Coordinates of C-alpha atoms in Angstrom, one line a residue:
Chain A
M1 CA 146.4 111.6 83.7
I2 CA 146.1 110.5 87.5
A3 CA 142.0 109.8 87.8
V4 CA 142.0 108.0 91.2
E5 CA 145.5 108.4 94.4
A6 CA 145.3 107.2 97.5
R7 CA 147.8 108.4 99.8
N8 CA 148.3 106.8 103.1
L9 CA 144.6 106.1 103.5
T10 CA 143.6 104.4 106.7
K11 CA 140.5 103.0 108.2
K12 CA 140.4 102.2 111.7
F13 CA 137.3 100.3 113.2
K14 CA 137.7 100.7 117.4
T15 CA 140.6 98.5 117.6
K16 CA 140.6 97.0 114.3
T17 CA 142.7 98.6 111.3
A18 CA 140.4 97.4 108.0
V19 CA 142.8 99.6 105.7
N20 CA 146.5 100.5 106.8
K21 CA 148.4 103.4 105.4
L22 CA 147.1 102.9 101.8
N23 CA 148.7 104.2 98.4
L24 CA 147.8 104.0 95.0
T25 CA 147.8 105.5 91.7
V26 CA 145.3 105.0 88.8
H27 CA 145.5 106.1 85.8
E28 CA 142.6 107.5 83.4
G29 CA 141.1 104.7 81.2
E30 CA 143.3 102.1 83.6
L31 CA 141.3 99.3 84.6
F32 CA 142.8 98.4 88.4
A33 CA 141.7 95.4 90.4
L34 CA 142.2 95.0 94.1
L35 CA 142.7 91.1 95.1
G36 CA 142.4 89.7 98.3
V37 CA 140.5 87.5 100.4
N38 CA 137.7 88.2 102.5
G39 CA 138.2 91.0 104.9
A40 CA 141.5 92.0 103.4
G41 CA 139.7 95.8 103.2
K42 CA 139.1 95.6 99.5
T43 CA 135.2 97.5 100.0
T44 CA 136.0 99.8 102.6
T45 CA 139.1 100.9 100.7
L46 CA 136.6 101.3 98.0
R47 CA 134.1 103.4 100.3
M48 CA 136.4 105.6 101.1
L49 CA 137.4 106.3 97.8
S50 CA 133.5 107.2 96.3
C51 CA 133.0 109.6 99.6
L52 CA 131.1 106.5 101.6
S53 CA 133.5 106.0 104.5
V54 CA 135.5 108.8 106.2
P55 CA 139.2 108.5 106.3
T56 CA 140.2 107.7 109.7
E57 CA 144.2 109.1 108.4
G58 CA 145.4 110.4 104.9
E59 CA 143.4 111.2 101.9
A60 CA 142.3 110.3 98.5
F61 CA 142.0 112.2 95.4
I62 CA 139.6 111.6 92.0
N63 CA 140.8 113.8 89.4
G64 CA 142.5 115.8 91.3
H65 CA 139.3 116.6 94.1
S66 CA 139.5 115.4 97.5
C67 CA 137.4 112.9 98.5
R68 CA 136.9 114.7 102.3
S69 CA 136.6 118.5 101.4
E70 CA 134.8 117.8 97.8
S71 CA 132.5 114.9 98.0
A72 CA 130.0 116.6 96.2
A73 CA 132.7 117.1 93.1
V74 CA 133.5 113.6 93.5
K75 CA 130.0 112.2 93.6
S76 CA 129.0 114.3 90.5
E77 CA 132.0 112.0 88.2
I78 CA 131.8 108.8 90.1
G79 CA 129.5 105.9 89.8
I80 CA 129.2 102.6 92.0
S81 CA 127.9 99.5 91.8
P82 CA 127.9 98.0 95.7
Q83 CA 128.2 94.6 96.2
D84 CA 124.8 93.8 97.3
T85 CA 122.2 94.4 94.1
A86 CA 121.4 98.0 94.9
V87 CA 118.1 98.8 92.5
A88 CA 114.8 100.0 93.1
E89 CA 113.0 96.4 92.7
N90 CA 109.6 97.8 91.5
L91 CA 110.8 99.6 89.3
T92 CA 111.4 98.4 85.5
V93 CA 114.7 98.2 84.1
R94 CA 114.3 101.0 82.3
E95 CA 112.7 102.7 85.0
N96 CA 115.5 102.5 87.2
L97 CA 117.9 103.8 84.8
E98 CA 116.0 106.5 84.0
F99 CA 115.6 107.5 87.7
I100 CA 119.3 107.7 88.1
A101 CA 119.4 109.6 85.5
K102 CA 117.3 112.1 86.6
V103 CA 118.7 112.2 89.9
Y104 CA 122.3 113.5 88.1
G105 CA 119.9 116.1 86.7
F106 CA 119.6 115.5 82.9
S107 CA 117.5 116.6 80.7
P108 CA 114.7 114.3 79.5
S109 CA 116.5 114.1 75.9
R110 CA 119.7 113.4 77.7
I111 CA 117.7 110.6 79.8
K112 CA 116.1 109.4 77.0
A113 CA 119.4 108.9 75.0
R114 CA 121.8 108.0 77.7
T115 CA 118.9 105.2 78.9
K116 CA 118.8 104.1 75.1
E117 CA 122.3 103.7 75.2
M118 CA 122.8 101.5 78.8
I119 CA 119.6 99.1 77.1
A120 CA 121.7 98.5 74.3
L121 CA 125.6 98.4 75.7
F122 CA 124.3 95.6 78.0
N123 CA 122.1 94.0 76.0
M124 CA 118.7 94.4 78.0
E125 CA 116.4 95.2 75.5
E126 CA 114.4 92.0 76.3
V127 CA 114.4 92.8 79.7
Q128 CA 114.0 96.6 79.7
K129 CA 110.2 96.6 80.6
T130 CA 110.8 94.3 83.3
R131 CA 110.7 94.6 87.4
A132 CA 114.0 94.8 89.0
K133 CA 112.7 92.3 91.5
T134 CA 111.9 89.7 89.1
L135 CA 114.9 89.8 87.3
S136 CA 117.7 86.9 87.2
G137 CA 120.9 87.6 89.4
G138 CA 122.6 88.1 86.2
W139 CA 120.7 90.7 84.8
K140 CA 120.4 92.3 88.2
R141 CA 124.2 92.7 87.9
K142 CA 124.6 94.1 84.9
L143 CA 121.5 96.2 85.8
S144 CA 123.8 97.6 89.0
I145 CA 126.4 98.3 86.5
A146 CA 124.3 100.1 84.1
M147 CA 122.9 102.2 86.7
A148 CA 126.2 103.0 87.9
L149 CA 127.3 104.1 84.1
I150 CA 124.2 106.2 83.4
S151 CA 125.5 109.4 85.1
E152 CA 128.7 109.1 82.5
P153 CA 131.3 108.7 85.3
R154 CA 135.1 109.7 84.6
V155 CA 135.5 106.4 87.3
L156 CA 133.8 103.8 87.8
F157 CA 134.0 101.7 91.1
L158 CA 132.5 97.6 90.5
D159 CA 132.6 95.7 94.9
E160 CA 132.7 92.4 93.7
P161 CA 131.0 92.5 90.4
T162 CA 130.4 88.6 89.8
L163 CA 129.5 87.9 93.4
G164 CA 127.2 84.5 93.6
L165 CA 126.9 84.2 89.6
D166 CA 127.2 81.4 87.8
V167 CA 129.8 81.1 85.4
L168 CA 127.9 81.8 82.2
A169 CA 126.1 84.8 83.8
R170 CA 129.7 85.7 85.2
R171 CA 131.7 85.8 81.2
E172 CA 128.3 87.4 80.0
L173 CA 129.4 90.4 82.5
W174 CA 133.2 90.0 82.2
K175 CA 132.2 90.9 78.5
A176 CA 130.8 93.9 79.2
I177 CA 133.0 95.3 82.0
E178 CA 135.7 94.2 79.4
G179 CA 133.9 96.9 76.6
L180 CA 134.4 99.9 78.6
K181 CA 137.7 99.2 79.1
G182 CA 139.8 102.8 78.0
K183 CA 136.4 104.6 78.2
V184 CA 136.2 104.8 82.0
T185 CA 138.6 104.6 85.0
I186 CA 137.2 101.6 86.5
I187 CA 138.5 100.4 89.9
L188 CA 136.8 96.6 90.9
T189 CA 137.2 94.7 93.8
T190 CA 137.4 90.7 93.5
H191 CA 138.4 87.4 95.2
Y192 CA 138.3 85.3 91.7
M193 CA 142.1 85.3 90.4
E194 CA 140.6 84.7 87.0
E195 CA 138.7 87.6 87.3
A196 CA 141.7 89.7 88.3
E197 CA 143.5 88.1 85.2
Q198 CA 141.1 88.1 82.6
L199 CA 140.0 91.8 83.0
S200 CA 142.6 93.9 84.8
D201 CA 145.4 96.2 83.7
R202 CA 147.2 96.2 87.0
I203 CA 146.3 94.4 90.1
G204 CA 146.5 95.3 93.3
I205 CA 146.8 92.5 96.1
M206 CA 145.9 93.4 99.7
I207 CA 146.4 91.5 102.6
N208 CA 145.1 92.2 106.3
G209 CA 144.5 96.5 105.1
R210 CA 147.3 96.5 103.2
M211 CA 148.8 96.9 99.9
A212 CA 150.6 93.9 99.8
A213 CA 151.6 93.9 96.4
L214 CA 150.9 95.5 92.9
G215 CA 151.6 95.4 89.1
T216 CA 150.6 93.3 85.8
R217 CA 150.0 89.8 86.4
T218 CA 153.7 89.3 85.1
E219 CA 154.9 91.8 87.4
L220 CA 153.4 90.2 90.3
E221 CA 154.5 86.5 88.6
Q222 CA 158.1 88.1 88.8
L223 CA 158.1 89.5 92.4
S224 CA 156.9 86.3 94.0
G225 CA 158.3 83.7 91.8
Q226 CA 155.9 81.8 91.0
T227 CA 154.1 80.8 87.7
G228 CA 150.4 81.6 87.3
L229 CA 148.3 84.5 89.6
E230 CA 146.6 82.1 91.8
N231 CA 150.3 80.8 93.0
A232 CA 152.0 84.1 92.8
F233 CA 148.6 85.5 95.2
V234 CA 149.2 82.5 97.5
A235 CA 153.2 83.2 98.3
I236 CA 152.3 86.8 98.8
A237 CA 149.5 86.7 100.6
E238 CA 151.9 83.8 102.6
R239 CA 154.6 86.2 102.9
N240 CA 152.5 88.6 104.3
G241 CA 151.3 86.7 107.0
A242 CA 147.7 86.2 105.5
A243 CA 147.9 82.5 106.7
N244 CA 148.0 83.7 110.1
E245 CA 145.2 85.8 110.3
Chain B
M1 CA 114.5 119.9 92.8
N2 CA 115.3 117.1 90.0
K3 CA 116.7 115.2 92.8
I4 CA 113.9 115.4 94.7
T5 CA 111.0 114.7 91.7
A6 CA 113.0 111.7 91.0
F7 CA 113.1 110.1 94.0
T8 CA 109.5 111.2 95.1
Y9 CA 108.5 109.1 91.6
R10 CA 110.6 106.5 92.6
N11 CA 108.8 106.3 95.4
I12 CA 105.6 106.5 94.5
T13 CA 105.6 104.1 91.7
E14 CA 107.0 101.7 94.4
M15 CA 104.7 101.9 96.3
L16 CA 101.8 101.8 94.0
R17 CA 103.4 98.5 92.9
D18 CA 103.0 96.6 96.3
P19 CA 99.7 95.5 96.4
L20 CA 100.3 95.8 100.6
S21 CA 100.4 99.3 100.1
Y22 CA 96.1 99.2 98.6
I23 CA 95.1 96.8 101.8
F24 CA 96.7 98.9 104.2
C25 CA 96.0 102.0 103.4
I26 CA 92.9 101.7 101.4
G27 CA 91.4 98.6 102.2
F28 CA 91.5 97.9 105.8
P29 CA 90.3 101.7 106.9
L30 CA 87.1 101.3 104.4
V31 CA 86.7 97.6 106.0
M32 CA 86.4 99.8 109.4
L33 CA 84.2 102.4 108.1
V34 CA 81.7 99.9 107.0
I35 CA 82.1 97.7 110.4
M36 CA 81.5 101.0 112.8
T37 CA 78.6 102.3 110.2
L38 CA 76.8 99.0 111.2
V39 CA 77.9 99.2 114.5
N40 CA 76.3 102.6 114.7
E41 CA 73.0 100.8 113.2
S42 CA 73.0 98.3 115.9
I43 CA 73.2 101.3 118.7
P44 CA 69.7 102.4 119.8
E45 CA 69.3 106.3 119.6
Q46 CA 68.4 106.2 123.7
A47 CA 71.7 105.4 124.1
G48 CA 73.3 108.8 123.2
M49 CA 76.4 107.6 121.4
T50 CA 77.2 109.7 118.4
I51 CA 81.1 109.0 117.9
F52 CA 80.2 105.9 115.3
Q53 CA 77.7 108.6 113.4
M54 CA 78.9 109.4 109.8
K55 CA 79.6 112.8 110.9
N56 CA 82.3 111.7 113.4
L57 CA 83.6 108.3 112.1
S58 CA 84.2 109.9 108.9
G59 CA 86.8 112.3 110.2
G60 CA 88.3 109.6 112.5
I61 CA 88.6 106.9 110.2
A62 CA 90.5 109.3 107.4
V63 CA 92.4 110.1 110.6
F64 CA 93.2 106.4 111.6
G65 CA 94.4 105.7 108.0
Q66 CA 96.6 107.7 108.0
T67 CA 98.5 105.7 110.7
F68 CA 98.7 103.4 108.3
V69 CA 100.5 105.6 105.9
M70 CA 102.8 106.1 108.7
L71 CA 103.5 102.4 108.6
F72 CA 104.5 102.3 105.3
T73 CA 106.6 105.1 105.6
A74 CA 108.9 103.3 108.5
L75 CA 108.6 100.2 105.9
T76 CA 109.7 101.9 102.9
V77 CA 112.5 103.6 104.6
T78 CA 113.8 100.4 106.7
K79 CA 113.2 98.7 103.6
D80 CA 115.9 101.2 101.6
R81 CA 118.5 101.5 104.5
S82 CA 118.8 97.6 105.0
G83 CA 120.0 96.8 101.4
A84 CA 122.7 98.4 99.3
F85 CA 120.0 101.1 97.5
L86 CA 120.5 104.0 100.2
V87 CA 124.4 103.0 100.0
R88 CA 124.3 103.9 96.1
M89 CA 121.7 106.8 96.6
Y90 CA 124.6 107.9 99.1
A91 CA 126.8 108.4 96.7
T92 CA 125.1 110.4 94.2
P93 CA 124.3 114.3 94.8
M94 CA 121.5 113.5 97.0
T95 CA 121.2 115.3 100.2
S96 CA 119.2 114.3 103.6
L97 CA 116.9 117.2 102.6
D98 CA 116.5 115.2 99.1
F99 CA 116.0 112.1 100.6
C100 CA 113.3 113.2 103.3
M101 CA 111.8 115.2 101.1
G102 CA 112.0 112.5 98.6
Y103 CA 110.2 110.0 101.6
I104 CA 107.5 112.8 103.1
L105 CA 105.9 114.0 99.3
P106 CA 104.8 110.7 98.2
M107 CA 103.6 109.7 101.3
I108 CA 101.3 112.9 101.1
V109 CA 100.1 112.3 97.9
I110 CA 99.1 109.0 99.0
S111 CA 97.5 110.1 102.7
L112 CA 95.3 112.9 100.2
V113 CA 94.3 109.8 97.8
Q114 CA 93.4 108.0 100.8
G115 CA 91.2 111.1 102.3
L116 CA 89.6 111.3 99.2
V117 CA 88.6 107.5 98.8
T118 CA 87.5 107.4 102.5
Y119 CA 85.6 110.8 102.6
A120 CA 83.9 109.0 99.1
V121 CA 82.8 106.0 100.8
S122 CA 81.5 107.7 104.1
F123 CA 79.6 110.3 101.4
I124 CA 77.8 107.2 99.9
L125 CA 77.1 105.9 103.3
S126 CA 75.7 108.7 104.3
L127 CA 72.6 108.6 101.5
F128 CA 71.6 105.9 103.9
T129 CA 72.1 107.0 107.4
S130 CA 72.9 110.5 108.4
T131 CA 73.9 113.3 105.2
I132 CA 76.8 115.1 106.0
S133 CA 78.1 118.0 103.1
P134 CA 80.2 117.3 100.6
V135 CA 82.3 120.7 101.0
G136 CA 82.7 119.3 104.3
L137 CA 84.4 116.6 103.5
L138 CA 86.5 118.4 100.8
I139 CA 87.4 121.1 103.4
S140 CA 88.2 118.1 105.6
I141 CA 90.6 116.4 103.6
I142 CA 93.0 119.6 102.8
S143 CA 92.7 120.2 106.6
L144 CA 94.0 116.4 107.4
I145 CA 97.5 117.4 105.6
P146 CA 98.9 118.6 108.6
S147 CA 98.2 115.0 110.3
S148 CA 99.2 113.2 107.5
V149 CA 102.3 115.3 107.9
L150 CA 102.5 114.2 111.2
F151 CA 102.2 110.9 110.8
I152 CA 104.3 110.2 108.0
A153 CA 107.3 112.4 110.3
F154 CA 106.5 109.6 113.1
G155 CA 107.2 106.8 110.1
L156 CA 110.5 108.9 108.8
L157 CA 111.6 109.0 112.6
F158 CA 111.1 105.0 112.5
G159 CA 112.5 104.4 110.0
T160 CA 115.3 106.3 110.2
L161 CA 116.3 104.9 113.9
F162 CA 115.1 100.9 113.7
N163 CA 115.0 97.9 111.4
E164 CA 112.6 96.2 109.3
K165 CA 111.8 94.4 112.5
S166 CA 111.5 96.6 115.0
A167 CA 109.6 99.8 113.1
P168 CA 106.7 98.2 112.4
G169 CA 106.2 97.4 116.3
L170 CA 106.9 100.6 117.1
C171 CA 104.3 102.0 114.3
S172 CA 101.8 99.4 116.0
I173 CA 102.0 101.3 119.3
I174 CA 101.1 104.8 117.7
I175 CA 98.7 102.9 115.8
S176 CA 96.9 101.9 118.8
L177 CA 97.8 105.1 120.9
G178 CA 96.4 107.2 117.7
S179 CA 93.0 105.4 117.3
F180 CA 92.3 105.2 121.0
L181 CA 93.5 108.7 122.3
G182 CA 93.2 110.4 119.7
C183 CA 89.7 110.0 120.6
I184 CA 88.4 107.8 117.0
W185 CA 86.4 105.4 119.0
F186 CA 85.2 106.8 122.0
D187 CA 84.4 110.5 123.3
A188 CA 87.2 111.9 125.9
E189 CA 85.4 114.7 126.3
A190 CA 82.6 112.8 127.7
A191 CA 84.3 110.4 129.3
G192 CA 86.3 113.3 131.2
G193 CA 88.8 112.9 133.7
V194 CA 92.2 111.7 133.7
M195 CA 91.2 110.1 130.2
E196 CA 90.5 113.4 128.8
T197 CA 93.7 115.1 130.5
I198 CA 96.2 112.6 128.7
C199 CA 93.9 112.7 125.4
K200 CA 94.3 116.4 125.6
S201 CA 97.9 116.4 126.7
L202 CA 98.6 114.1 122.8
P203 CA 98.8 115.9 119.7
F204 CA 96.3 112.9 118.1
I205 CA 92.9 113.9 119.4
Y206 CA 93.8 117.5 117.8
C207 CA 93.7 115.3 114.0
T208 CA 90.4 113.8 114.6
K209 CA 88.9 117.5 116.1
T210 CA 89.6 119.1 112.9
A211 CA 88.7 116.7 110.7
R212 CA 85.5 116.3 112.5
A213 CA 85.0 120.0 112.6
A214 CA 85.5 120.6 108.9
I215 CA 83.5 118.1 108.1
A216 CA 80.3 119.6 110.7
L217 CA 81.5 123.2 108.9
D218 CA 82.6 124.6 112.3
F219 CA 85.1 126.9 111.8
S220 CA 84.8 128.1 115.1
F221 CA 88.5 128.9 116.5
D222 CA 88.3 126.2 119.4
S223 CA 86.4 123.2 117.4
F224 CA 88.6 124.1 114.2
W225 CA 91.7 126.3 114.1
L226 CA 93.2 125.8 117.4
P227 CA 93.5 121.8 116.6
L228 CA 95.0 122.5 113.4
L229 CA 97.1 125.1 114.7
I230 CA 98.5 122.6 117.5
I231 CA 98.8 119.8 114.7
T232 CA 100.6 122.2 112.5
I233 CA 103.3 123.1 114.9
C234 CA 103.6 119.3 116.3
A235 CA 104.0 118.2 112.6
A236 CA 106.3 120.9 112.0
V237 CA 108.2 120.1 115.0
L238 CA 108.5 116.2 114.6
T239 CA 108.9 116.7 111.1
T240 CA 112.7 118.9 111.7
I241 CA 113.4 116.5 114.2
S242 CA 113.2 113.4 112.1
S243 CA 114.5 115.2 109.6
L244 CA 117.7 116.1 111.5
V245 CA 117.8 112.5 112.5
F246 CA 118.0 111.3 109.0
R247 CA 120.8 113.6 108.9
M248 CA 122.8 112.4 111.5
K249 CA 122.2 108.8 111.1
M250 CA 123.3 109.6 107.1
K251 CA 126.0 111.0 108.4
A252 CA 126.7 108.2 110.7
D253 CA 126.4 105.6 107.7
L254 CA 128.8 107.7 106.2
A255 CA 131.6 108.2 108.8

């Protein structure tokens, strides 16, 4: 079943085209990585898919619901963890989770159960009573993802989930994301090759707002004639004029 | 309703855990109350200056405190807007009305608590100076709700339109205008002339008049009901405007 579909998705900001006629299909349970350099259009794509930005042209669908005309239905099926840490700083980890569950109208018993599940899933027992503002970057990112997951979304958007984290915190977060594979459809943006390689089922390489290449790591290697994702990425990027930008 | 309750709870908890809210919303108005009471003690009776007498001062300070709730509202909104928190919330089923109600309701609660504390201290101080009616104080707290909504709506408007740096500056202007032209520190009717006209053409004086009339148990139309009606209308209009502006801004953010 198709979970996410984009048809000629385009976003223009005055004279700049951030995303240009993007076509994409992500299947249910798949972990799809959008790989690209800064300014490639990854975050703009994610914003359009999560109803945070209206496409200039084209259309996007989440589980068959249009992002343009059925935003309420789309919003009830998605979770998003933005690039910057988006948590209520003066609330504790537990309170942040309960807050989001309440926003989605969960019953008190379901709020309790889901909060417990999220705390266990991300191993946050030791920090559950800690206020978010005193958490380290790694814990904050975990909390941010847990907040996106607590509403039981069918599609999860992770925008640069490990940006700015040290290697240990990054590995820890990878483990948590890998644990979600198959249970929820995930689209994550990253510019770390290792991250895309380690986590994703398929990778889309975005260059200057266009989907320059799309496939598994092996397919991208074959397409570029290079070995290793980084070499494949560089070859595809150069071929698509990224070096000239 | 769940969404509004959840967002209200989040905002009120965040504020209660911020020490600045105690300093600005309760500490500073109380300091002013004590200082002005001491000033009043130094004014000779022959001067005929009644503005700092407890029956007038307590209502004025209660309104003065509300101007700081406006500042806090603006700071809360700008802080949420400057980070990614609102982006996350925009992706939830929350509507602009849920956001506005979630910002306004906790501030009304804070404002009521602030009024209670101010009047409790006023009552204690009045035992040493001129006695004021506790019944009048209680009625005054309730009659302060429209003026608190007015100032909160100003805060929501500034917080929506401006950033973390400029919103507090604009709030300071309203704090100064509100306290001066709201006749907290001087009697415009006694001054007369242009000053009286300016004060009466702005909503602030009616906040103070309502609070003072309730404390004095003067419920005549001119002293209590008319100013209360003016404030209620102004609060309703400004709340509608600020909510519409928030909605437009949210739409623009999602464009």
